């Protein structure tokens, strides 16, 4: 190292251990590789067809909740709305009795993919923010059906009498690669260009795309990326993703010239989702 850099390193090591510096740099590099690899998986024409919603995409995202903001921690993973309220009670430390299942407007039970929580206690006993994330497989466009689903989740939670008595902010996101005409109409109707389709009191509902989420994360990491002079290579990023999440990406990342396992990319290979009742 040049003498000036040696002096800077010596000064830094007085306050920070070398292992901590290495760990911090690795976190940034790993996240940049993850973003590049996830981008390829979500938007590649073939891999997005093979990617399953619950058993693959969901499992990977739940281990990387930093995608939604550093302030969120995973609190509920793929649980019924009853469990959402139970976890809500645990976070608040409140003695709310939850004996009966939360009634979903269109089903006996509703399934929430992820619930992330941010606890803010500024001179109040309870000041909590929940982010409910409904993940959709990238091949599915967010449109009327998907918006109705997330709105019904929001309605079920906010209309439950056990929820009304506590001061909590709820944000509901539905995420996929793209959205349809109805979703675009709802976003324009709200007069908001960032995906918000509903806001009333302490409840808001958003349509998000993976492109938005990935870009927001790249923006947060840009400063460190420039300082490290690091560029995540697509091939190396896919290899990183495959090595770390091999079990969850089985049958998704297929080498050129080979074929996907039977059943992948078809309805037979997809895990079962909660079914809407017949009209």
mmCIF file of C-alpha atoms in Angstrom:
data_model
loop_
_atom_site.group_PDB
_atom_site.id
_atom_site.type_symbol
_atom_site.label_atom_id
_atom_site.label_comp_id
_atom_site.label_asym_id
_atom_site.label_seq_id
_atom_site.Cartn_x
_atom_site.Cartn_y
_atom_site.Cartn_z
ATOM 1 C CA UNK A 1 0.000 0.000 0.000
ATOM 2 C CA UNK A 2 1.140 3.600 -0.539
ATOM 3 C CA UNK A 3 2.332 5.221 2.691
ATOM 4 C CA UNK A 4 -0.818 7.387 2.932
ATOM 5 C CA UNK A 5 -3.045 4.320 2.671
ATOM 6 C CA UNK A 6 -0.936 2.498 5.271
ATOM 7 C CA UNK A 7 -1.487 5.402 7.665
ATOM 8 C CA UNK A 8 -5.227 5.412 6.976
ATOM 9 C CA UNK A 9 -5.423 1.667 7.608
ATOM 10 C CA UNK A 10 -3.392 1.955 10.816
ATOM 11 C CA UNK A 11 -5.699 4.713 12.058
ATOM 12 C CA UNK A 12 -8.787 2.704 11.153
ATOM 13 C CA UNK A 13 -7.476 -0.407 12.919
ATOM 14 C CA UNK A 14 -7.164 1.537 16.171
ATOM 15 C CA UNK A 15 -10.963 1.635 16.345
ATOM 16 C CA UNK A 16 -12.153 -1.237 14.127
ATOM 17 C CA UNK A 17 -10.833 -4.786 13.881
ATOM 18 C CA UNK A 18 -9.616 -6.110 10.553
ATOM 19 C CA UNK A 19 -12.125 -8.969 10.764
ATOM 20 C CA UNK A 20 -14.972 -6.436 11.112
ATOM 21 C CA UNK A 21 -13.726 -4.535 8.060
ATOM 22 C CA UNK A 22 -13.608 -7.771 6.065
ATOM 23 C CA UNK A 23 -17.085 -8.779 7.262
ATOM 24 C CA UNK A 24 -18.564 -5.409 6.312
ATOM 25 C CA UNK A 25 -16.999 -5.532 2.849
ATOM 26 C CA UNK A 26 -18.234 -9.104 2.355
ATOM 27 C CA UNK A 27 -21.802 -8.160 3.307
ATOM 28 C CA UNK A 28 -21.827 -5.421 0.656
ATOM 29 C CA UNK A 29 -20.259 -7.679 -2.003
ATOM 30 C CA UNK A 30 -22.648 -10.548 -1.181
ATOM 31 C CA UNK A 31 -25.680 -8.254 -1.383
ATOM 32 C CA UNK A 32 -24.592 -6.827 -4.718
ATOM 33 C CA UNK A 33 -24.101 -10.359 -6.034
ATOM 34 C CA UNK A 34 -27.476 -11.380 -4.629
ATOM 35 C CA UNK A 35 -29.241 -8.451 -6.326
ATOM 36 C CA UNK A 36 -27.610 -9.226 -9.676
ATOM 37 C CA UNK A 37 -28.369 -12.942 -9.390
ATOM 38 C CA UNK A 38 -31.954 -12.392 -8.238
ATOM 39 C CA UNK A 39 -32.484 -9.948 -11.107
ATOM 40 C CA UNK A 40 -31.408 -12.652 -13.571
ATOM 41 C CA UNK A 41 -33.644 -15.301 -11.983
ATOM 42 C CA UNK A 42 -36.704 -13.034 -11.837
ATOM 43 C CA UNK A 43 -36.459 -11.619 -15.336
ATOM 44 C CA UNK A 44 -34.885 -14.375 -17.420
ATOM 45 C CA UNK A 45 -37.605 -15.715 -19.733
ATOM 46 C CA UNK A 46 -37.001 -19.373 -18.906
ATOM 47 C CA UNK A 47 -36.048 -19.286 -15.224
ATOM 48 C CA UNK A 48 -39.042 -17.129 -14.270
ATOM 49 C CA UNK A 49 -41.333 -19.776 -15.761
ATOM 50 C CA UNK A 50 -39.777 -22.466 -13.573
ATOM 51 C CA UNK A 51 -39.566 -20.458 -10.336
ATOM 52 C CA UNK A 52 -42.162 -21.563 -7.792
ATOM 53 C CA UNK A 53 -43.785 -18.999 -5.553
ATOM 54 C CA UNK A 54 -43.891 -20.566 -2.104
ATOM 55 C CA UNK A 55 -41.289 -23.316 -2.057
ATOM 56 C CA UNK A 56 -38.580 -21.330 -3.872
ATOM 57 C CA UNK A 57 -39.025 -17.550 -4.209
ATOM 58 C CA UNK A 58 -40.619 -17.235 -0.794
ATOM 59 C CA UNK A 59 -37.895 -19.271 0.914
ATOM 60 C CA UNK A 60 -35.110 -17.172 -0.612
ATOM 61 C CA UNK A 61 -36.712 -13.806 0.144
ATOM 62 C CA UNK A 62 -37.469 -14.661 3.763
ATOM 63 C CA UNK A 63 -33.715 -15.008 4.334
ATOM 64 C CA UNK A 64 -33.050 -11.582 2.814
ATOM 65 C CA UNK A 65 -35.540 -9.234 4.439
ATOM 66 C CA UNK A 66 -33.026 -6.390 4.058
ATOM 67 C CA UNK A 67 -34.537 -6.083 0.561
ATOM 68 C CA UNK A 68 -37.473 -4.251 2.160
ATOM 69 C CA UNK A 69 -35.351 -2.038 4.393
ATOM 70 C CA UNK A 70 -32.797 -2.569 7.137
ATOM 71 C CA UNK A 71 -35.335 -1.632 9.772
ATOM 72 C CA UNK A 72 -37.511 -4.690 9.184
ATOM 73 C CA UNK A 73 -37.161 -8.051 10.855
ATOM 74 C CA UNK A 74 -39.068 -11.152 9.821
ATOM 75 C CA UNK A 75 -41.860 -11.702 12.310
ATOM 76 C CA UNK A 76 -44.404 -13.940 10.584
ATOM 77 C CA UNK A 77 -43.728 -16.268 7.678
ATOM 78 C CA UNK A 78 -46.592 -17.750 5.662
ATOM 79 C CA UNK A 79 -49.080 -17.890 8.530
ATOM 80 C CA UNK A 80 -52.814 -17.458 8.796
ATOM 81 C CA UNK A 81 -54.229 -14.057 9.657
ATOM 82 C CA UNK A 82 -54.859 -15.335 13.168
ATOM 83 C CA UNK A 83 -51.128 -15.883 13.609
ATOM 84 C CA UNK A 84 -50.505 -12.378 12.258
ATOM 85 C CA UNK A 85 -52.577 -10.927 15.082
ATOM 86 C CA UNK A 86 -50.960 -13.219 17.618
ATOM 87 C CA UNK A 87 -47.532 -12.024 16.566
ATOM 88 C CA UNK A 88 -48.830 -8.474 16.590
ATOM 89 C CA UNK A 89 -49.856 -8.973 20.199
ATOM 90 C CA UNK A 90 -46.443 -10.437 21.086
ATOM 91 C CA UNK A 91 -44.616 -7.455 19.605
ATOM 92 C CA UNK A 92 -46.819 -5.009 21.471
ATOM 93 C CA UNK A 93 -46.637 -6.898 24.720
ATOM 94 C CA UNK A 94 -50.391 -6.407 24.980
ATOM 95 C CA UNK A 95 -52.820 -8.836 26.565
ATOM 96 C CA UNK A 96 -55.196 -8.939 23.614
ATOM 97 C CA UNK A 97 -57.176 -12.188 23.650
ATOM 98 C CA UNK A 98 -57.046 -13.967 20.299
ATOM 99 C CA UNK A 99 -59.287 -16.986 20.577
ATOM 100 C CA UNK A 100 -61.089 -17.121 17.239
ATOM 101 C CA UNK A 101 -59.610 -17.101 13.722
ATOM 102 C CA UNK A 102 -59.619 -13.778 11.924
ATOM 103 C CA UNK A 103 -62.403 -13.933 9.343
ATOM 104 C CA UNK A 104 -61.134 -13.377 5.819
ATOM 105 C CA UNK A 105 -63.828 -11.744 3.631
ATOM 106 C CA UNK A 106 -63.698 -14.415 0.894
ATOM 107 C CA UNK A 107 -62.242 -17.477 2.616
ATOM 108 C CA UNK A 108 -62.468 -19.309 5.897
ATOM 109 C CA UNK A 109 -58.772 -18.593 6.332
ATOM 110 C CA UNK A 110 -56.369 -16.306 4.521
ATOM 111 C CA UNK A 111 -52.643 -16.864 4.066
ATOM 112 C CA UNK A 112 -50.118 -14.054 4.434
ATOM 113 C CA UNK A 113 -46.706 -14.729 2.885
ATOM 114 C CA UNK A 114 -44.470 -12.501 5.004
ATOM 115 C CA UNK A 115 -45.012 -9.980 7.754
ATOM 116 C CA UNK A 116 -42.143 -7.664 8.613
ATOM 117 C CA UNK A 117 -42.325 -5.390 11.614
ATOM 118 C CA UNK A 118 -40.679 -2.185 12.694
ATOM 119 C CA UNK A 119 -41.056 -1.180 16.297
ATOM 120 C CA UNK A 120 -40.938 2.549 16.992
ATOM 121 C CA UNK A 121 -41.486 3.551 20.570
ATOM 122 C CA UNK A 122 -41.288 7.315 20.863
ATOM 123 C CA UNK A 123 -42.756 8.095 24.284
ATOM 124 C CA UNK A 124 -45.635 5.701 23.571
ATOM 125 C CA UNK A 125 -46.401 2.248 24.875
ATOM 126 C CA UNK A 126 -47.202 0.982 21.388
ATOM 127 C CA UNK A 127 -46.052 2.497 18.132
ATOM 128 C CA UNK A 128 -45.518 -0.316 15.665
ATOM 129 C CA UNK A 129 -45.311 -0.610 11.890
ATOM 130 C CA UNK A 130 -46.156 -3.834 10.072
ATOM 131 C CA UNK A 131 -45.278 -4.517 6.441
ATOM 132 C CA UNK A 132 -47.311 -7.395 4.997
ATOM 133 C CA UNK A 133 -45.717 -8.694 1.789
ATOM 134 C CA UNK A 134 -47.671 -10.853 -0.639
ATOM 135 C CA UNK A 135 -45.140 -12.403 -3.020
ATOM 136 C CA UNK A 136 -46.264 -13.473 -6.465
ATOM 137 C CA UNK A 137 -44.332 -15.700 -8.852
ATOM 138 C CA UNK A 138 -42.629 -13.450 -11.442
ATOM 139 C CA UNK A 139 -44.683 -14.968 -14.278
ATOM 140 C CA UNK A 140 -47.862 -13.604 -12.649
ATOM 141 C CA UNK A 141 -48.824 -10.002 -13.356
ATOM 142 C CA UNK A 142 -50.336 -8.065 -10.480
ATOM 143 C CA UNK A 143 -53.830 -7.117 -11.585
ATOM 144 C CA UNK A 144 -57.442 -7.211 -10.435
ATOM 145 C CA UNK A 145 -57.294 -10.632 -8.733
ATOM 146 C CA UNK A 146 -54.012 -9.952 -6.909
ATOM 147 C CA UNK A 147 -55.101 -6.467 -5.805
ATOM 148 C CA UNK A 148 -58.391 -7.849 -4.513
ATOM 149 C CA UNK A 149 -56.443 -10.444 -2.527
ATOM 150 C CA UNK A 150 -54.165 -7.931 -0.788
ATOM 151 C CA UNK A 151 -57.113 -5.584 -0.155
ATOM 152 C CA UNK A 152 -59.028 -8.425 1.493
ATOM 153 C CA UNK A 153 -56.050 -9.170 3.729
ATOM 154 C CA UNK A 154 -55.956 -5.520 4.736
ATOM 155 C CA UNK A 155 -59.683 -5.453 5.358
ATOM 156 C CA UNK A 156 -59.628 -8.634 7.444
ATOM 157 C CA UNK A 157 -56.906 -7.302 9.741
ATOM 158 C CA UNK A 158 -58.087 -3.726 10.110
ATOM 159 C CA UNK A 159 -61.737 -4.631 10.685
ATOM 160 C CA UNK A 160 -60.905 -7.114 13.445
ATOM 161 C CA UNK A 161 -61.951 -5.645 16.790
ATOM 162 C CA UNK A 162 -58.800 -6.958 18.452
ATOM 163 C CA UNK A 163 -56.727 -4.765 16.171
ATOM 164 C CA UNK A 164 -58.685 -1.525 16.428
ATOM 165 C CA UNK A 165 -57.693 -0.840 20.010
ATOM 166 C CA UNK A 166 -53.947 -0.658 19.356
ATOM 167 C CA UNK A 167 -51.901 2.072 17.679
ATOM 168 C CA UNK A 168 -50.255 0.383 14.713
ATOM 169 C CA UNK A 169 -49.468 1.350 11.124
ATOM 170 C CA UNK A 170 -50.051 -1.276 8.440
ATOM 171 C CA UNK A 171 -48.521 -1.313 4.952
ATOM 172 C CA UNK A 172 -49.570 -4.028 2.505
ATOM 173 C CA UNK A 173 -47.423 -4.794 -0.550
ATOM 174 C CA UNK A 174 -48.116 -7.137 -3.448
ATOM 175 C CA UNK A 175 -44.983 -7.767 -5.546
ATOM 176 C CA UNK A 176 -44.269 -9.347 -8.917
ATOM 177 C CA UNK A 177 -42.315 -8.598 -12.102
ATOM 178 C CA UNK A 178 -45.071 -6.575 -13.737
ATOM 179 C CA UNK A 179 -48.636 -5.334 -13.363
ATOM 180 C CA UNK A 180 -51.676 -5.208 -15.621
ATOM 181 C CA UNK A 181 -54.083 -2.525 -16.821
ATOM 182 C CA UNK A 182 -56.294 -2.613 -13.720
ATOM 183 C CA UNK A 183 -53.311 -2.127 -11.412
ATOM 184 C CA UNK A 184 -52.060 0.754 -13.535
ATOM 185 C CA UNK A 185 -55.526 2.335 -13.441
ATOM 186 C CA UNK A 186 -55.624 2.049 -9.645
ATOM 187 C CA UNK A 187 -52.188 3.618 -9.284
ATOM 188 C CA UNK A 188 -53.102 6.538 -11.556
ATOM 189 C CA UNK A 189 -56.381 6.959 -9.721
ATOM 190 C CA UNK A 190 -54.556 7.382 -6.419
ATOM 191 C CA UNK A 191 -52.535 10.252 -7.872
ATOM 192 C CA UNK A 192 -49.374 8.579 -6.650
ATOM 193 C CA UNK A 193 -46.606 7.520 -9.007
ATOM 194 C CA UNK A 194 -44.788 5.145 -6.648
ATOM 195 C CA UNK A 195 -47.306 2.313 -6.536
ATOM 196 C CA UNK A 196 -49.625 3.315 -3.706
ATOM 197 C CA UNK A 197 -53.218 2.402 -4.570
ATOM 198 C CA UNK A 198 -54.922 3.041 -1.221
ATOM 199 C CA UNK A 199 -54.365 5.005 1.961
ATOM 200 C CA UNK A 200 -56.780 5.643 4.792
ATOM 201 C CA UNK A 201 -55.828 6.414 8.356
ATOM 202 C CA UNK A 202 -53.052 4.044 9.377
ATOM 203 C CA UNK A 203 -53.451 1.621 6.444
ATOM 204 C CA UNK A 204 -51.837 1.811 3.002
ATOM 205 C CA UNK A 205 -51.747 -0.666 0.101
ATOM 206 C CA UNK A 206 -49.060 -0.753 -2.585
ATOM 207 C CA UNK A 207 -48.339 -2.472 -5.882
ATOM 208 C CA UNK A 208 -44.591 -3.003 -6.222
ATOM 209 C CA UNK A 209 -42.445 -4.527 -8.946
ATOM 210 C CA UNK A 210 -39.223 -6.407 -8.392
ATOM 211 C CA UNK A 211 -37.492 -3.872 -10.636
ATOM 212 C CA UNK A 212 -38.444 -1.133 -8.144
ATOM 213 C CA UNK A 213 -37.298 -3.171 -5.140
ATOM 214 C CA UNK A 214 -33.974 -4.094 -6.763
ATOM 215 C CA UNK A 215 -33.319 -0.518 -7.921
ATOM 216 C CA UNK A 216 -34.051 0.863 -4.440
ATOM 217 C CA UNK A 217 -31.529 -1.579 -2.963
ATOM 218 C CA UNK A 218 -28.888 -0.767 -5.573
ATOM 219 C CA UNK A 219 -29.343 2.921 -4.757
ATOM 220 C CA UNK A 220 -28.791 2.213 -1.047
ATOM 221 C CA UNK A 221 -25.614 0.262 -1.822
ATOM 222 C CA UNK A 222 -24.282 2.585 -4.538
ATOM 223 C CA UNK A 223 -22.030 4.603 -2.237
ATOM 224 C CA UNK A 224 -20.294 1.472 -0.908
ATOM 225 C CA UNK A 225 -20.119 -0.071 -4.365
ATOM 226 C CA UNK A 226 -18.324 2.993 -5.709
ATOM 227 C CA UNK A 227 -15.920 3.150 -2.759
ATOM 228 C CA UNK A 228 -15.113 -0.572 -3.135
ATOM 229 C CA UNK A 229 -14.890 -0.201 -6.924
ATOM 230 C CA UNK A 230 -16.802 -3.450 -7.122
ATOM 231 C CA UNK A 231 -19.018 -4.610 -9.993
ATOM 232 C CA UNK A 232 -21.123 -7.751 -9.564
ATOM 233 C CA UNK A 233 -20.640 -10.055 -12.553
ATOM 234 C CA UNK A 234 -23.828 -11.821 -13.715
ATOM 235 C CA UNK A 235 -22.192 -15.239 -14.071
ATOM 236 C CA UNK A 236 -20.478 -15.062 -10.687
ATOM 237 C CA UNK A 237 -23.684 -13.730 -9.116
ATOM 238 C CA UNK A 238 -25.749 -16.634 -10.445
ATOM 239 C CA UNK A 239 -23.117 -19.046 -9.170
ATOM 240 C CA UNK A 240 -23.231 -17.354 -5.751
ATOM 241 C CA UNK A 241 -27.023 -17.685 -5.711
ATOM 242 C CA UNK A 242 -26.901 -21.305 -6.825
ATOM 243 C CA UNK A 243 -24.323 -22.245 -4.188
ATOM 244 C CA UNK A 244 -26.082 -20.502 -1.315
ATOM 245 C CA UNK A 245 -29.654 -21.447 -2.244
ATOM 246 C CA UNK A 246 -29.093 -24.686 -4.144
ATOM 247 C CA UNK A 247 -32.026 -26.461 -2.476
ATOM 248 C CA UNK A 248 -34.472 -23.628 -3.233
ATOM 249 C CA UNK A 249 -33.327 -23.133 -6.825
ATOM 250 C CA UNK A 250 -33.436 -26.761 -7.878
ATOM 251 C CA UNK A 251 -34.730 -26.932 -11.446
ATOM 252 C CA UNK A 252 -34.732 -23.133 -11.885
ATOM 253 C CA UNK A 253 -31.187 -22.412 -13.044
ATOM 254 C CA UNK A 254 -30.618 -24.789 -15.938
ATOM 255 C CA UNK A 255 -27.389 -24.712 -17.905
ATOM 256 C CA UNK A 256 -27.677 -23.899 -21.578
ATOM 257 C CA UNK A 257 -28.253 -27.049 -23.631
ATOM 258 C CA UNK A 258 -29.794 -29.015 -20.747
ATOM 259 C CA UNK A 259 -33.460 -29.493 -19.969
ATOM 260 C CA UNK A 260 -35.443 -28.601 -16.883
ATOM 261 C CA UNK A 261 -36.646 -31.529 -14.757
ATOM 262 C CA UNK A 262 -40.060 -32.893 -15.682
ATOM 263 C CA UNK A 263 -42.902 -30.911 -14.177
ATOM 264 C CA UNK A 264 -40.906 -27.685 -13.851
ATOM 265 C CA UNK A 265 -42.518 -24.700 -15.490
ATOM 266 C CA UNK A 266 -45.932 -26.383 -15.600
ATOM 267 C CA UNK A 267 -48.903 -26.336 -13.308
ATOM 268 C CA UNK A 268 -48.123 -29.914 -12.235
ATOM 269 C CA UNK A 269 -44.843 -28.816 -10.697
ATOM 270 C CA UNK A 270 -46.277 -25.811 -8.886
ATOM 271 C CA UNK A 271 -47.123 -25.990 -5.216
ATOM 272 C CA UNK A 272 -50.725 -25.631 -4.263
ATOM 273 C CA UNK A 273 -51.982 -22.157 -3.475
ATOM 274 C CA UNK A 274 -55.098 -21.351 -1.430
ATOM 275 C CA UNK A 275 -58.020 -21.660 -3.828
ATOM 276 C CA UNK A 276 -60.726 -19.081 -4.282
ATOM 277 C CA UNK A 277 -64.253 -20.456 -3.635
ATOM 278 C CA UNK A 278 -66.375 -21.125 -6.702
ATOM 279 C CA UNK A 279 -68.644 -18.311 -7.790
#
